[in-house]
Coordinates of N, CA and C in Angstrom, one line a residue:
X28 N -2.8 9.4 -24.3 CA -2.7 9.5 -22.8 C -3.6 8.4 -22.3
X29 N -2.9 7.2 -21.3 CA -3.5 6.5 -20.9 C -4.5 6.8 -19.6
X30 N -5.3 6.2 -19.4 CA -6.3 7.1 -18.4 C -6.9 5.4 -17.0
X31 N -7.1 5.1 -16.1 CA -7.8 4.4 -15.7 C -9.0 4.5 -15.5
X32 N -9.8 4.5 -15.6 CA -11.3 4.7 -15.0 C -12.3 3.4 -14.8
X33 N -12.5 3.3 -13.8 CA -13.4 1.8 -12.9 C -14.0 2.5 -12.1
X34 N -14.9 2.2 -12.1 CA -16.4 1.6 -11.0 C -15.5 1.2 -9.9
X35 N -15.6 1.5 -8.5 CA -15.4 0.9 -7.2 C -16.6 0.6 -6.9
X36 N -17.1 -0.4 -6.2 CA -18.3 -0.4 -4.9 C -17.9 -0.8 -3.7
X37 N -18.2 0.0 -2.6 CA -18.2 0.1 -1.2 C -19.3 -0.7 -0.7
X38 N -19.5 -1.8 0.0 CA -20.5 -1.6 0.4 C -20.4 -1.4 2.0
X39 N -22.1 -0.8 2.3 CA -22.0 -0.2 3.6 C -22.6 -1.6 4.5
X40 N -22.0 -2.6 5.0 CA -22.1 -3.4 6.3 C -23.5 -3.2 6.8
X41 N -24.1 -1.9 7.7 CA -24.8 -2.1 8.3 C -26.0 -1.2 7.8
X42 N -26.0 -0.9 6.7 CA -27.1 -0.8 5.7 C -27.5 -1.1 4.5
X43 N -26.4 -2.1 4.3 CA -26.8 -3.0 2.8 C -26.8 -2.6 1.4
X44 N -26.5 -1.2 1.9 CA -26.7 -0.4 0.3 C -24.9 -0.8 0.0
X45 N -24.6 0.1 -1.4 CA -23.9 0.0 -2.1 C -23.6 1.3 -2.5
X46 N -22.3 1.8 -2.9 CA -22.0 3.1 -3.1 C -21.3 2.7 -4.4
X47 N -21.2 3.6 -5.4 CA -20.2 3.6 -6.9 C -19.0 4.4 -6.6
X48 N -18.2 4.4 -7.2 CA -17.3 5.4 -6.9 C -16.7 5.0 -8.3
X49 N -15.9 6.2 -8.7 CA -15.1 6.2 -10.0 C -14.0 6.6 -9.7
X50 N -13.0 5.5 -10.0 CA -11.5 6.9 -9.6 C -10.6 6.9 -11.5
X51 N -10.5 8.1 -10.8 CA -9.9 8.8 -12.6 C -8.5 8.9 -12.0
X52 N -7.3 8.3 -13.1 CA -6.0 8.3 -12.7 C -5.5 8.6 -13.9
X53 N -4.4 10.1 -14.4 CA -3.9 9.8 -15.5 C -2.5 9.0 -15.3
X54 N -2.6 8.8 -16.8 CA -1.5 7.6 -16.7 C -0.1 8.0 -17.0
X55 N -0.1 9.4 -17.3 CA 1.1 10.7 -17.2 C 1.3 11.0 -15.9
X56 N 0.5 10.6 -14.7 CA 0.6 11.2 -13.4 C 1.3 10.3 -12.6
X57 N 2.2 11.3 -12.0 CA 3.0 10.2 -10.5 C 1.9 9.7 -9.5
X58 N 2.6 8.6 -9.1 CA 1.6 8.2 -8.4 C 2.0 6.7 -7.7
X59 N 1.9 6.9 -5.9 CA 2.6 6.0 -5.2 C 1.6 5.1 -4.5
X60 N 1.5 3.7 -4.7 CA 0.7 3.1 -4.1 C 1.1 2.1 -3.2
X61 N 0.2 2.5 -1.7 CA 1.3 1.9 -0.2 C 0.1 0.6 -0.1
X62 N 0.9 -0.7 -0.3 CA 0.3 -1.9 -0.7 C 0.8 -2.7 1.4
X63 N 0.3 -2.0 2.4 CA -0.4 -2.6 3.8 C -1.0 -3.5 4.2
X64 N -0.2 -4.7 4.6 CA -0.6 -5.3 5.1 C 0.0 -6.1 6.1
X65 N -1.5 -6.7 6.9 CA -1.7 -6.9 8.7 C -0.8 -8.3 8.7
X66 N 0.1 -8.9 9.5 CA 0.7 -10.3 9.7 C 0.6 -10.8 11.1
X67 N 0.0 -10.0 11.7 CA -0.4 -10.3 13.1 C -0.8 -11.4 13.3
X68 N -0.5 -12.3 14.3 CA -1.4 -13.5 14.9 C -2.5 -13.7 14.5
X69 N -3.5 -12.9 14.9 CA -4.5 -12.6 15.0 C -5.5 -13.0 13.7
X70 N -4.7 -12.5 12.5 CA -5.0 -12.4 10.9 C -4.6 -13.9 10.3
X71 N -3.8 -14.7 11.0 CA -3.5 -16.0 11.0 C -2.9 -15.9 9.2
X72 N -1.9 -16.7 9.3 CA -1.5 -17.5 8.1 C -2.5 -17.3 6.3
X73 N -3.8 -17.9 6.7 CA -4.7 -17.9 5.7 C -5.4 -16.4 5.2
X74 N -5.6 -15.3 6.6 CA -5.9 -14.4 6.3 C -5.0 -13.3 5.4
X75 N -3.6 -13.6 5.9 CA -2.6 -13.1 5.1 C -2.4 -13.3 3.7
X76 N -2.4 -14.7 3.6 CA -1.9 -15.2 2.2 C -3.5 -14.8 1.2
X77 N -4.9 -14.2 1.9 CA -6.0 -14.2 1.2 C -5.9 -12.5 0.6
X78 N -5.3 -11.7 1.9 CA -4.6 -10.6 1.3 C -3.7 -10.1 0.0
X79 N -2.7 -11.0 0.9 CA -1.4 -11.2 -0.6 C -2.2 -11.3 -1.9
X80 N -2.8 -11.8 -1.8 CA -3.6 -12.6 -3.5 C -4.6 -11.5 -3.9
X81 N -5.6 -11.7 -2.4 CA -6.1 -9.7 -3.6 C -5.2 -8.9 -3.6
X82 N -3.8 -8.2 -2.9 CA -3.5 -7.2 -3.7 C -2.9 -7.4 -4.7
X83 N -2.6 -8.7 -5.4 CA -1.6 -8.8 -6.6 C -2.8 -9.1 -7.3
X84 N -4.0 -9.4 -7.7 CA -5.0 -9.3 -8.2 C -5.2 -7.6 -8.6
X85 N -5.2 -7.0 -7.3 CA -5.3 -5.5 -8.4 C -4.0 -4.5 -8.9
X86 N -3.3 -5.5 -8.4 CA -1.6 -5.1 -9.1 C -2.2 -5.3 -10.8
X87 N -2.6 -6.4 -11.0 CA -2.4 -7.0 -12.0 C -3.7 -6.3 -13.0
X88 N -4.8 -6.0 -12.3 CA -6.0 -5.2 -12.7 C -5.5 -3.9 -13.1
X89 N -4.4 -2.7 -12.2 CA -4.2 -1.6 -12.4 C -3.3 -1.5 -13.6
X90 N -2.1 -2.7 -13.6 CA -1.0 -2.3 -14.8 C -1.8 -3.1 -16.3
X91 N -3.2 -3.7 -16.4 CA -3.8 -3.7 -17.4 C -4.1 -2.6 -18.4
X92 N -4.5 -1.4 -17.4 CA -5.4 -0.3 -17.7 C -3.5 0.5 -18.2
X93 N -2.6 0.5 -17.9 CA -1.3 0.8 -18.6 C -1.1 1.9 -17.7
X94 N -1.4 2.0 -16.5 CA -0.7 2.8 -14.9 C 0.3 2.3 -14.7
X95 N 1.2 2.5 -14.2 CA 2.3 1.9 -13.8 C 2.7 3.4 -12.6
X96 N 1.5 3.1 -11.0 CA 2.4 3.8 -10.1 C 3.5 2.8 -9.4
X97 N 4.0 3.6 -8.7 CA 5.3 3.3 -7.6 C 4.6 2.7 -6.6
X98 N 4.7 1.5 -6.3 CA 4.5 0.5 -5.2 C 5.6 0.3 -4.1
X99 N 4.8 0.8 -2.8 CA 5.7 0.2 -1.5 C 4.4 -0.6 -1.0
X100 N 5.4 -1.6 -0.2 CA 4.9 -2.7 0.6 C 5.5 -3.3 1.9
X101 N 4.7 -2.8 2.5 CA 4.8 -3.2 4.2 C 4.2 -3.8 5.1
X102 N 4.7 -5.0 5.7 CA 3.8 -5.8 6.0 C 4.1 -5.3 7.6
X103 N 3.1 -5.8 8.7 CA 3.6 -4.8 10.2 C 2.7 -6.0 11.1
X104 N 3.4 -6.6 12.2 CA 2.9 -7.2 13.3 C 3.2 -6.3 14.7
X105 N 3.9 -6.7 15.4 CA 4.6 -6.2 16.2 C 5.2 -4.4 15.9
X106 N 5.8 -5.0 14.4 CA 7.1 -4.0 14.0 C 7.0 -4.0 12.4
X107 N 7.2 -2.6 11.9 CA 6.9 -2.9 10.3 C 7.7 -3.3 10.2
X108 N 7.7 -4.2 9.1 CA 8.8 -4.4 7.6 C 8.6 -4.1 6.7
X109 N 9.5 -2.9 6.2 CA 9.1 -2.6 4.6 C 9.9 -3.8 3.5
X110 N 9.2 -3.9 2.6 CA 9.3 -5.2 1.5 C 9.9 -4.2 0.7
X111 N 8.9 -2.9 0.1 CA 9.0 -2.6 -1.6 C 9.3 -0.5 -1.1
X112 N 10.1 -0.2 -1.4 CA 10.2 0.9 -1.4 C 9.6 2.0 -2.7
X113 N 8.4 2.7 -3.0 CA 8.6 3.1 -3.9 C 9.9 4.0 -4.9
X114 N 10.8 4.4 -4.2 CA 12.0 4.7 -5.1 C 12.8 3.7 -5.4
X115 N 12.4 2.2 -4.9 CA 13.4 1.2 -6.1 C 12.9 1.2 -7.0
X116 N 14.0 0.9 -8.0 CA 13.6 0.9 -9.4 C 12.8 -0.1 -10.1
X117 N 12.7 -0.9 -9.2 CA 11.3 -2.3 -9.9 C 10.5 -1.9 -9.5
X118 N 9.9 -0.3 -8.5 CA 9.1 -0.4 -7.7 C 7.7 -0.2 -8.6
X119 N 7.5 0.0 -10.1 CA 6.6 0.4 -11.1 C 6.9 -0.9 -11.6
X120 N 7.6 -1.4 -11.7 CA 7.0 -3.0 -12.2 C 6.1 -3.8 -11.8
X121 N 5.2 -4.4 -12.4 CA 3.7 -4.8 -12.0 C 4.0 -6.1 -11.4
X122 N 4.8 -6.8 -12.7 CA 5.0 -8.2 -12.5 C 6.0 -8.5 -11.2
X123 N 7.1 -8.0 -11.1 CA 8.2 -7.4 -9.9 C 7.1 -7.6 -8.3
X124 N 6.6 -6.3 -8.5 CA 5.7 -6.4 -7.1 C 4.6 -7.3 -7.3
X125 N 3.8 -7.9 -8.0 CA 3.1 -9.0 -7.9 C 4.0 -10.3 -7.1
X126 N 5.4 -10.6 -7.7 CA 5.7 -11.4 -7.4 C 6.3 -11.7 -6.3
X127 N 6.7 -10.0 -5.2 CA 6.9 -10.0 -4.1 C 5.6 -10.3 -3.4
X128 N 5.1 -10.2 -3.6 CA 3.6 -10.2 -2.6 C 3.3 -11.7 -2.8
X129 N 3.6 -12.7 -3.7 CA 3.3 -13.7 -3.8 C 4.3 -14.1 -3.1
X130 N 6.1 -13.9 -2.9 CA 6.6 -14.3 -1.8 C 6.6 -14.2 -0.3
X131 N 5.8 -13.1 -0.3 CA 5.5 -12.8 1.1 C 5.6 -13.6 1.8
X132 N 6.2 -13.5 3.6 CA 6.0 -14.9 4.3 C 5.3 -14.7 5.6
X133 N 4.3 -15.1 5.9 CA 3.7 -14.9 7.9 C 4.9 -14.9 8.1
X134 N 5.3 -15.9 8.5 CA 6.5 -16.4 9.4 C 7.8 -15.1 9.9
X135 N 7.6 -14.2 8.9 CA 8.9 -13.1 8.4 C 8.7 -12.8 10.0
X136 N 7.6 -12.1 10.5 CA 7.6 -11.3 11.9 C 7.5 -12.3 12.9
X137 N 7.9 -13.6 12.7 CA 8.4 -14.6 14.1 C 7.2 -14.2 15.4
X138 N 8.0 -14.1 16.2 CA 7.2 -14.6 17.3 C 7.0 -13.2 18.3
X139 N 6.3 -12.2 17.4 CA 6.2 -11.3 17.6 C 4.6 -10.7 17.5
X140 N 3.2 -11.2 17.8 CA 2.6 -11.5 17.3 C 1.5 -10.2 17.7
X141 N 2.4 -9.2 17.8 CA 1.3 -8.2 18.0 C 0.8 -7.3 16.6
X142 N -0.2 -6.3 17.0 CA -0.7 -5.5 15.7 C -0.8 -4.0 15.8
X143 N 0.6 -3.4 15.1 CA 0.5 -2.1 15.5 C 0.9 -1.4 13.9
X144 N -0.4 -0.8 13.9 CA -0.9 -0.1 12.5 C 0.0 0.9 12.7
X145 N 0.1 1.9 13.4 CA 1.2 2.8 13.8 C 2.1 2.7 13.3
X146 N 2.8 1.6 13.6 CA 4.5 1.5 13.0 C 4.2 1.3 11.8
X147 N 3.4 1.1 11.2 CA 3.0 1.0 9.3 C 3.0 2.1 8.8
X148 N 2.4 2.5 9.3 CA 1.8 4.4 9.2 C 3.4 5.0 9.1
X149 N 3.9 4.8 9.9 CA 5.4 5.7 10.5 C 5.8 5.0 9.0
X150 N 6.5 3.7 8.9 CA 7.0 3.1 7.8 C 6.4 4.3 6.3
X151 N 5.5 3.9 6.1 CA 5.0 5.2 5.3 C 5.0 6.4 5.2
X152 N 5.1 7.0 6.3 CA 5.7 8.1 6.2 C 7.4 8.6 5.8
X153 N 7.8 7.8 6.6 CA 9.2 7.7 6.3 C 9.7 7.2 5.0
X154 N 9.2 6.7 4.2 CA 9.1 6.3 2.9 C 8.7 7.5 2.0
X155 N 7.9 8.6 2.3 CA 7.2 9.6 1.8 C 8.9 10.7 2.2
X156 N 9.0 11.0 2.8 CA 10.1 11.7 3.6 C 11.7 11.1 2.6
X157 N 12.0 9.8 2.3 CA 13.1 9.4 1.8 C 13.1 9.8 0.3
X158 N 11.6 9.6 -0.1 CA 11.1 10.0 -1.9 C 11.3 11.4 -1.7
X159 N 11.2 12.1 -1.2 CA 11.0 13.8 -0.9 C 13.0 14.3 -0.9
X160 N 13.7 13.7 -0.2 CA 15.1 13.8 -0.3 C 15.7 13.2 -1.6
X161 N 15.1 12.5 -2.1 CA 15.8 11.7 -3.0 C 15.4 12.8 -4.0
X162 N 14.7 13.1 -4.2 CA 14.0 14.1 -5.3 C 14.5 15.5 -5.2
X163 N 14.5 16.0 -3.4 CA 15.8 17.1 -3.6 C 16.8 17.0 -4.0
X164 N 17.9 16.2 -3.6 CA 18.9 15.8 -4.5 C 19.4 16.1 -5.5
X165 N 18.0 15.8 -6.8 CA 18.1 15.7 -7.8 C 17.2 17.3 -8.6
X166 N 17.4 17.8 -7.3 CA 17.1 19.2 -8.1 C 15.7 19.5 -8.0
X167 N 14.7 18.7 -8.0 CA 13.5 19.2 -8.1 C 12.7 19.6 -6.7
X168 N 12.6 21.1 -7.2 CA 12.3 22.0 -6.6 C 10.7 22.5 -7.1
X169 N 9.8 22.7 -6.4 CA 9.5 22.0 -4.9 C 9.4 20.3 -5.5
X170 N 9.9 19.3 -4.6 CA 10.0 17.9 -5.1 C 8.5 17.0 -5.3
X171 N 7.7 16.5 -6.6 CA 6.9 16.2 -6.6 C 5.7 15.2 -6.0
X172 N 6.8 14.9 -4.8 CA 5.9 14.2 -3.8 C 5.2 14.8 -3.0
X173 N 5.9 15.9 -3.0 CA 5.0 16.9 -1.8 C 3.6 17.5 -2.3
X174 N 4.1 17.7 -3.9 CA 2.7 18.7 -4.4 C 2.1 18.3 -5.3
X175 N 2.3 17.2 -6.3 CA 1.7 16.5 -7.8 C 1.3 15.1 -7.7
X176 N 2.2 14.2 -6.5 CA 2.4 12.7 -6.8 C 1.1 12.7 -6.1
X177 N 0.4 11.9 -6.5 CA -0.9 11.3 -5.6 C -0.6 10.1 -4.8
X178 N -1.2 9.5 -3.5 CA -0.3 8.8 -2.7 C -1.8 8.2 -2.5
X179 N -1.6 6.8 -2.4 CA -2.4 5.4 -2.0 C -2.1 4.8 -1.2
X180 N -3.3 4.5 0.3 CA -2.3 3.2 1.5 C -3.8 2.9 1.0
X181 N -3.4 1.7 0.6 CA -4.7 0.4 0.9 C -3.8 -0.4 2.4
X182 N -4.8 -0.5 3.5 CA -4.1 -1.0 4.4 C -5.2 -2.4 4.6
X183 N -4.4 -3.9 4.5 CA -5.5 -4.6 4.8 C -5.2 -5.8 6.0
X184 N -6.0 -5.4 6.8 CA -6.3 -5.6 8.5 C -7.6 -6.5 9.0
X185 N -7.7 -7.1 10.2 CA -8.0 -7.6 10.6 C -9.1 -6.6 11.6
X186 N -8.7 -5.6 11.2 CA -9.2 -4.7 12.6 C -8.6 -4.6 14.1
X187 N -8.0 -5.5 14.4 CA -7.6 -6.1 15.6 C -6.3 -5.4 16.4
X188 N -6.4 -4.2 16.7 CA -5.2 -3.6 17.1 C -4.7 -3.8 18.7
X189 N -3.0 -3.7 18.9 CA -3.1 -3.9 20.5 C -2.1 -2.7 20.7
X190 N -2.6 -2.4 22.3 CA -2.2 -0.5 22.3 C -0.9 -0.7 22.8
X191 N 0.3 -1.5 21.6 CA 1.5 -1.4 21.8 C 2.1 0.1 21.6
X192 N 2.0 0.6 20.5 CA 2.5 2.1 20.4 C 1.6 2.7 20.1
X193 N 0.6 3.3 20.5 CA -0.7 4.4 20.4 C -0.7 5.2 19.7
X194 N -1.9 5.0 18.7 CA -2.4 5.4 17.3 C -2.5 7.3 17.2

């Protein structure tokens, strides 16, 4: 049974300390990871593409350890776009979603240049809600996204929100 276990550190900004954190994942367990990120104006070009690169950095750190969860990926300015569904079937491929994220493009949300975390949120939800039907479907009763799958949004932002659709 493969297992992950790493050391996280937090650190705390405005007291300089450092926090450890361990996260334990078995490698028998479902498990969906919402790969968020900001394309806003704001986050500019460079900030995006600095994102892109760490998350395919710990794409590539997680399916070392021999995890292989389900990756969605949504990038959201104005208006989400989902990229990576976790019920596609590449959506556990490491190399697959590494290599979407390295196509990622600013430009995709045009000239739209607002920041609404909200419609990300919603996008993820509704992706949690489509895995949940897809899984009734198929018989499984109660369906294991509701009660077993463990669920991940790394969301990465600028902080910079505008109160287009209210949080």
């Amino acid at each position: 049974m493969a297992s992950l276990s790493q050391s996280v550190e937090r650190a705390d900004t405005d007291r300089g300390q450092t926090e450890k954190r361990r996260i334990r994942v078995d490698g028998s367990a479902a498990m969906n990871v919402f790969l968020v990120l900001d394309a806003s104006q704001s986050i500019g070009s460079k900030g995006f593409r600095e994102s892109s690169s760490a998350l395919q950095q710990l794409v590539e750190k997680i399916a070392s350890y021999g995890v292989d969860p389900h990756y969605g990926i949504i990038t959201f300015g104005t208006e989400a776009h989902v990229v990576l569904s976790p019920t596609d079937p590449q959506a556990a491929d490491g190399a697959h979603v590494g290599q979407l994220l390295e196509d990622l493009s600013f430009d995709s949300h045009g000239s739209k240049p607002g920041t609404n975390p909200h419609a990300a949120l919603r996008a993820v939800y509704s992706l949690l809600v489509q895995q949940e039907r897809m899984e009734e479907m198929k018989g499984m009763r109660p369906p294991p996204v509701t009660n077993s799958t463990r669920h991940v949004i790394l969301i990465f932002t600028d902080g910079k929100w505008d109160p287009i659709d209210p949080i």
